[in-house]
mmCIF file with all atom_site columns, C-alpha atoms in Angstrom:
data_model
loop_
_atom_site.group_PDB
_atom_site.id
_atom_site.type_symbol
_atom_site.label_atom_id
_atom_site.label_alt_id
_atom_site.label_comp_id
_atom_site.label_asym_id
_atom_site.label_entity_id
_atom_site.label_seq_id
_atom_site.pdbx_PDB_ins_code
_atom_site.Cartn_x
_atom_site.Cartn_y
_atom_site.Cartn_z
_atom_site.occupancy
_atom_site.B_iso_or_equiv
_atom_site.pdbx_formal_charge
_atom_site.auth_seq_id
_atom_site.auth_comp_id
_atom_site.auth_asym_id
_atom_site.auth_atom_id
_atom_site.pdbx_PDB_model_num
ATOM 1  C CA . MET A 1 1  ? 244.780 219.085 155.857 1.00 0.00 ? 28  MET A CA 1
ATOM 2  C CA . MET A 1 2  ? 245.176 215.272 155.523 1.00 0.00 ? 29  MET A CA 1
ATOM 3  C CA . ARG A 1 3  ? 246.693 213.633 158.571 1.00 0.00 ? 30  ARG A CA 1
ATOM 4  C CA . THR A 1 4  ? 249.571 211.357 158.083 1.00 0.00 ? 31  THR A CA 1
ATOM 5  C CA . ASN A 1 5  ? 250.783 208.443 160.278 1.00 0.00 ? 32  ASN A CA 1
ATOM 6  C CA . LYS A 1 6  ? 254.571 208.417 160.605 1.00 0.00 ? 33  LYS A CA 1
ATOM 7  C CA . VAL A 1 7  ? 254.722 204.618 160.751 1.00 0.00 ? 34  VAL A CA 1
ATOM 8  C CA . MET A 1 8  ? 252.514 204.172 157.746 1.00 0.00 ? 35  MET A CA 1
ATOM 9  C CA . ASP A 1 9  ? 254.524 206.877 155.843 1.00 0.00 ? 36  ASP A CA 1
ATOM 10 C CA . GLU A 1 10 ? 257.698 204.853 156.545 1.00 0.00 ? 37  GLU A CA 1
ATOM 11 C CA . ILE A 1 11 ? 256.156 201.618 155.393 1.00 0.00 ? 38  ILE A CA 1
ATOM 12 C CA . ARG A 1 12 ? 254.928 203.411 152.086 1.00 0.00 ? 39  ARG A CA 1
ATOM 13 C CA . SER A 1 13 ? 258.361 204.740 151.510 1.00 0.00 ? 40  SER A CA 1
ATOM 14 C CA . THR A 1 14 ? 259.800 201.212 151.423 1.00 0.00 ? 41  THR A CA 1
ATOM 15 C CA . ILE A 1 15 ? 257.222 199.868 148.824 1.00 0.00 ? 42  ILE A CA 1
ATOM 16 C CA . SER A 1 16 ? 258.592 199.538 145.368 1.00 0.00 ? 43  SER A CA 1
ATOM 17 C CA . SER A 1 17 ? 256.911 201.525 142.627 1.00 0.00 ? 44  SER A CA 1
ATOM 18 C CA . GLU A 1 18 ? 255.706 198.368 140.982 1.00 0.00 ? 45  GLU A CA 1
ATOM 19 C CA . THR A 1 19 ? 253.920 197.185 144.207 1.00 0.00 ? 46  THR A CA 1
ATOM 20 C CA . LYS A 1 20 ? 252.349 200.619 144.627 1.00 0.00 ? 47  LYS A CA 1
ATOM 21 C CA . LEU A 1 21 ? 251.046 200.495 141.127 1.00 0.00 ? 48  LEU A CA 1
ATOM 22 C CA . GLN A 1 22 ? 249.600 196.980 141.662 1.00 0.00 ? 49  GLN A CA 1
ATOM 23 C CA . MET A 1 23 ? 247.830 198.255 144.754 1.00 0.00 ? 50  MET A CA 1
ATOM 24 C CA . GLU A 1 24 ? 246.455 201.239 142.823 1.00 0.00 ? 51  GLU A CA 1
ATOM 25 C CA . MET A 1 25 ? 245.296 199.084 140.041 1.00 0.00 ? 52  MET A CA 1
ATOM 26 C CA . SER A 1 26 ? 243.679 196.362 142.256 1.00 0.00 ? 53  SER A CA 1
ATOM 27 C CA . VAL A 1 27 ? 241.648 199.176 144.115 1.00 0.00 ? 54  VAL A CA 1
ATOM 28 C CA . ALA A 1 28 ? 240.726 200.669 140.824 1.00 0.00 ? 55  ALA A CA 1
ATOM 29 C CA . ILE A 1 29 ? 239.471 197.384 139.449 1.00 0.00 ? 56  ILE A CA 1
ATOM 30 C CA . ALA A 1 30 ? 237.482 196.732 142.712 1.00 0.00 ? 57  ALA A CA 1
ATOM 31 C CA . ASN A 1 31 ? 235.971 200.145 142.430 1.00 0.00 ? 58  ASN A CA 1
ATOM 32 C CA . ARG A 1 32 ? 235.006 199.590 138.744 1.00 0.00 ? 59  ARG A CA 1
ATOM 33 C CA . ILE A 1 33 ? 233.317 196.335 139.724 1.00 0.00 ? 60  ILE A CA 1
ATOM 34 C CA . TYR A 1 34 ? 231.455 198.131 142.580 1.00 0.00 ? 61  TYR A CA 1
ATOM 35 C CA . ASP A 1 35 ? 230.403 200.895 139.992 1.00 0.00 ? 62  ASP A CA 1
ATOM 36 C CA . ILE A 1 36 ? 229.014 198.282 137.624 1.00 0.00 ? 63  ILE A CA 1
ATOM 37 C CA . LEU A 1 37 ? 227.110 196.447 140.462 1.00 0.00 ? 64  LEU A CA 1
ATOM 38 C CA . GLU A 1 38 ? 225.718 199.782 141.676 1.00 0.00 ? 65  GLU A CA 1
ATOM 39 C CA . THR A 1 39 ? 224.576 200.830 138.258 1.00 0.00 ? 66  THR A CA 1
ATOM 40 C CA . ARG A 1 40 ? 222.764 197.494 137.796 1.00 0.00 ? 67  ARG A CA 1
ATOM 41 C CA . GLY A 1 41 ? 221.262 197.557 141.245 1.00 0.00 ? 68  GLY A CA 1
ATOM 42 C CA . MET A 1 42 ? 223.236 194.377 142.042 1.00 0.00 ? 69  MET A CA 1
ATOM 43 C CA . SER A 1 43 ? 224.928 193.230 145.291 1.00 0.00 ? 70  SER A CA 1
ATOM 44 C CA . GLN A 1 44 ? 228.159 191.261 145.889 1.00 0.00 ? 71  GLN A CA 1
ATOM 45 C CA . LYS A 1 45 ? 225.825 188.311 146.631 1.00 0.00 ? 72  LYS A CA 1
ATOM 46 C CA . ASP A 1 46 ? 224.183 188.757 143.189 1.00 0.00 ? 73  ASP A CA 1
ATOM 47 C CA . LEU A 1 47 ? 227.691 188.691 141.657 1.00 0.00 ? 74  LEU A CA 1
ATOM 48 C CA . ALA A 1 48 ? 228.678 185.629 143.673 1.00 0.00 ? 75  ALA A CA 1
ATOM 49 C CA . ARG A 1 49 ? 225.537 183.795 142.548 1.00 0.00 ? 76  ARG A CA 1
ATOM 50 C CA . LEU A 1 50 ? 226.268 184.501 138.925 1.00 0.00 ? 77  LEU A CA 1
ATOM 51 C CA . LEU A 1 51 ? 229.978 183.337 139.364 1.00 0.00 ? 78  LEU A CA 1
ATOM 52 C CA . GLY A 1 52 ? 229.014 180.374 141.344 1.00 0.00 ? 79  GLY A CA 1
ATOM 53 C CA . LYS A 1 53 ? 231.230 181.601 144.155 1.00 0.00 ? 80  LYS A CA 1
ATOM 54 C CA . THR A 1 54 ? 230.664 182.359 147.791 1.00 0.00 ? 81  THR A CA 1
ATOM 55 C CA . GLU A 1 55 ? 229.854 185.883 148.880 1.00 0.00 ? 82  GLU A CA 1
ATOM 56 C CA . THR A 1 56 ? 233.016 185.747 151.174 1.00 0.00 ? 83  THR A CA 1
ATOM 57 C CA . GLU A 1 57 ? 235.230 185.055 148.157 1.00 0.00 ? 84  GLU A CA 1
ATOM 58 C CA . VAL A 1 58 ? 233.627 187.840 146.017 1.00 0.00 ? 85  VAL A CA 1
ATOM 59 C CA . SER A 1 59 ? 234.079 190.206 149.089 1.00 0.00 ? 86  SER A CA 1
ATOM 60 C CA . ARG A 1 60 ? 237.592 189.300 149.316 1.00 0.00 ? 87  ARG A CA 1
ATOM 61 C CA . TRP A 1 61 ? 238.145 190.073 145.688 1.00 0.00 ? 88  TRP A CA 1
ATOM 62 C CA . LEU A 1 62 ? 236.449 193.408 146.069 1.00 0.00 ? 89  LEU A CA 1
ATOM 63 C CA . SER A 1 63 ? 238.566 194.480 148.959 1.00 0.00 ? 90  SER A CA 1
ATOM 64 C CA . GLY A 1 64 ? 241.004 195.880 146.598 1.00 0.00 ? 91  GLY A CA 1
ATOM 65 C CA . THR A 1 65 ? 243.903 194.066 148.202 1.00 0.00 ? 92  THR A CA 1
ATOM 66 C CA . HIS A 1 66 ? 243.327 190.568 146.453 1.00 0.00 ? 93  HIS A CA 1
ATOM 67 C CA . ASN A 1 67 ? 245.503 189.879 143.330 1.00 0.00 ? 94  ASN A CA 1
ATOM 68 C CA . LEU A 1 68 ? 242.892 189.095 140.835 1.00 0.00 ? 95  LEU A CA 1
ATOM 69 C CA . THR A 1 69 ? 243.920 186.922 138.103 1.00 0.00 ? 96  THR A CA 1
ATOM 70 C CA . LEU A 1 70 ? 243.230 187.794 134.442 1.00 0.00 ? 97  LEU A CA 1
ATOM 71 C CA . ALA A 1 71 ? 241.042 184.816 134.243 1.00 0.00 ? 98  ALA A CA 1
ATOM 72 C CA . THR A 1 72 ? 238.965 186.003 137.203 1.00 0.00 ? 99  THR A CA 1
ATOM 73 C CA . ILE A 1 73 ? 238.611 189.498 135.679 1.00 0.00 ? 100 ILE A CA 1
ATOM 74 C CA . CYS A 1 74 ? 237.487 187.889 132.502 1.00 0.00 ? 101 CYS A CA 1
ATOM 75 C CA . LYS A 1 75 ? 234.849 185.756 134.242 1.00 0.00 ? 102 LYS A CA 1
ATOM 76 C CA . ILE A 1 76 ? 233.602 188.842 136.085 1.00 0.00 ? 103 ILE A CA 1
ATOM 77 C CA . SER A 1 77 ? 233.412 190.748 132.900 1.00 0.00 ? 104 SER A CA 1
ATOM 78 C CA . SER A 1 78 ? 231.556 188.017 131.174 1.00 0.00 ? 105 SER A CA 1
ATOM 79 C CA . ALA A 1 79 ? 229.124 187.584 133.990 1.00 0.00 ? 106 ALA A CA 1
ATOM 80 C CA . LEU A 1 80 ? 228.361 191.288 134.095 1.00 0.00 ? 107 LEU A CA 1
ATOM 81 C CA . GLY A 1 81 ? 228.296 191.571 130.243 1.00 0.00 ? 108 GLY A CA 1
ATOM 82 C CA . GLU A 1 82 ? 230.692 194.630 130.434 1.00 0.00 ? 109 GLU A CA 1
ATOM 83 C CA . ASP A 1 83 ? 234.529 195.271 130.616 1.00 0.00 ? 110 ASP A CA 1
ATOM 84 C CA . VAL A 1 84 ? 235.885 195.513 133.985 1.00 0.00 ? 111 VAL A CA 1
ATOM 85 C CA . VAL A 1 85 ? 239.425 196.424 132.498 1.00 0.00 ? 112 VAL A CA 1
ATOM 86 C CA . SER A 1 86 ? 239.712 198.453 129.208 1.00 0.00 ? 113 SER A CA 1
ATOM 87 C CA . VAL A 1 87 ? 242.531 197.584 126.895 1.00 0.00 ? 114 VAL A CA 1
ATOM 88 C CA . PRO A 1 88 ? 243.112 200.145 124.068 1.00 0.00 ? 115 PRO A CA 1
ATOM 89 C CA . ASN A 1 89 ? 242.545 198.822 120.629 1.00 0.00 ? 116 ASN A CA 1
ATOM 90 C CA . LYS A 1 90 ? 241.394 195.477 121.912 1.00 0.00 ? 117 LYS A CA 1
ATOM 91 C CA . LYS A 1 91 ? 239.666 193.394 119.208 1.00 0.00 ? 118 LYS A CA 1
ATOM 92 C CA . MET A 1 92 ? 237.205 190.858 120.805 1.00 0.00 ? 119 MET A CA 1
ATOM 93 C CA . ALA A 1 93 ? 237.262 187.381 119.380 1.00 0.00 ? 120 ALA A CA 1
ATOM 94 C CA . THR A 1 94 ? 233.694 186.896 120.550 1.00 0.00 ? 121 THR A CA 1
ATOM 95 C CA . ALA A 1 95 ? 230.967 188.995 121.912 1.00 0.00 ? 122 ALA A CA 1
ATOM 96 C CA . TYR A 1 96 ? 229.586 188.690 125.526 1.00 0.00 ? 123 TYR A CA 1
ATOM 97 C CA . ALA A 1 97 ? 226.709 186.201 125.722 1.00 0.00 ? 124 ALA A CA 1
#
């Protein structure tokens, strides 16, 4: 049985459905990036190097609590050569380099 914390349950009950969805999507995006990195045998440090960012910044992004912009998601997708987020019926204007 999963333990629950009364205080956390009360906090969760006050969060809007929109905020809950944003949190779920942020965690899902971070997990997707981790999966791609793991498949490629890459570390956060490797991704940071590809993006010209610090490892600390990439770590913050991958915490699942950071609000990634679409521009950042696109930069990560481009650097990894793989979609981080899938959009049904998306038509790419250009292919990944």
